[in-house]
GROMACS .gro file of C-alpha atoms in nm:
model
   53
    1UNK     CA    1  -0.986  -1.631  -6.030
    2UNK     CA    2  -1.034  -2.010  -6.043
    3UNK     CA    3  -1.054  -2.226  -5.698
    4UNK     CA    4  -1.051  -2.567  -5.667
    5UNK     CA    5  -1.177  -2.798  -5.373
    6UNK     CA    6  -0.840  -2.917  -5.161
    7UNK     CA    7  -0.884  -3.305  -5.076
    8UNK     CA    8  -0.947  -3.203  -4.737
    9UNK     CA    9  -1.267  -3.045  -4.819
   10UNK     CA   10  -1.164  -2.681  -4.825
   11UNK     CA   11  -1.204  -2.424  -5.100
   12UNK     CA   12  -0.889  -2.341  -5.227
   13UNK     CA   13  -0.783  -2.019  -5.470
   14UNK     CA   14  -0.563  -2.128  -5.757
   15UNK     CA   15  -0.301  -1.896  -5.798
   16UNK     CA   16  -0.186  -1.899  -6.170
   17UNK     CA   17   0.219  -1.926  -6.107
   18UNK     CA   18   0.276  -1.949  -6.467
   19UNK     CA   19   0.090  -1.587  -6.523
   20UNK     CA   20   0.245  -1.445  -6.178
   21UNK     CA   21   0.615  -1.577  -6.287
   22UNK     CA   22   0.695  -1.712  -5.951
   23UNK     CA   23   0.746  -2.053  -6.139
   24UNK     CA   24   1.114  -2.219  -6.141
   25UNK     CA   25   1.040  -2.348  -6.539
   26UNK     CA   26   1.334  -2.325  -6.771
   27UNK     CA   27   1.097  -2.332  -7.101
   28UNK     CA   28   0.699  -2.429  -7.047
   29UNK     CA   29   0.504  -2.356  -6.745
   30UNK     CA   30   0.171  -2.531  -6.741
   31UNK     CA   31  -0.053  -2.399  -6.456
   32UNK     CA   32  -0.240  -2.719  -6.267
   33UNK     CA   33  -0.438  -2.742  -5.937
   34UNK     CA   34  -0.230  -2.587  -5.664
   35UNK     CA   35   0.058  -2.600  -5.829
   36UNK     CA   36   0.251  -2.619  -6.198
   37UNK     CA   37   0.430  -2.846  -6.389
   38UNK     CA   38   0.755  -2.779  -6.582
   39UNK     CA   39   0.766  -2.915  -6.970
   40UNK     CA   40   1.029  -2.854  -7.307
   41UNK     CA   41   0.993  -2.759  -7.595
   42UNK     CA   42   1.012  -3.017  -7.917
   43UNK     CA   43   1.353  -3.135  -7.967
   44UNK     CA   44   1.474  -3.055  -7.570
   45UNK     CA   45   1.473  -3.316  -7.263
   46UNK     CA   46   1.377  -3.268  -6.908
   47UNK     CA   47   1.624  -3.291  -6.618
   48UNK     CA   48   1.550  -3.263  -6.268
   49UNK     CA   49   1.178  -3.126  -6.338
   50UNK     CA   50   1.269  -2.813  -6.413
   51UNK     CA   51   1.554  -2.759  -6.644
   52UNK     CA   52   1.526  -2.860  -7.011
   53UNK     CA   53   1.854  -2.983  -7.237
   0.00000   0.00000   0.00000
C-alpha cells in the first residue's frame, strides 16, 4: 500500500479508488493523493468532472 504525508503532517494511507471501484468516473479513473481524478477517452469531453460526452 502507498501513503502519502497529509499537509498537516500526518501519515496518510492512499486508498487506490480506481482499483477498489468506489470511484464515480464515467470512462478513466486516475488514482492521485487522497483522492482521483475523472478523465475521457480521445474523441469524448468532460462535463461536470465526472461524466464524459
Amino acid at each position: 500500500m502507498r501513503t502519502w504525508m497529509h499537509q498537516n503532517g500526518v501519515q496518510q494511507l492512499d486508498i487506490d479508488e480506481c482499483v477498489t471501484g468506489t470511484h464515480s468516473c464515467q470512462q478513466r479513473c486516475i488514482n492521485t493523493e487522497g483522492s482521483y481524478n475523472c478523465s475521457c477517452y480521445d474523441g469524448f469531453m468532460k462535463r461536470f468532472e465526472l461524466f464524459c460526452f
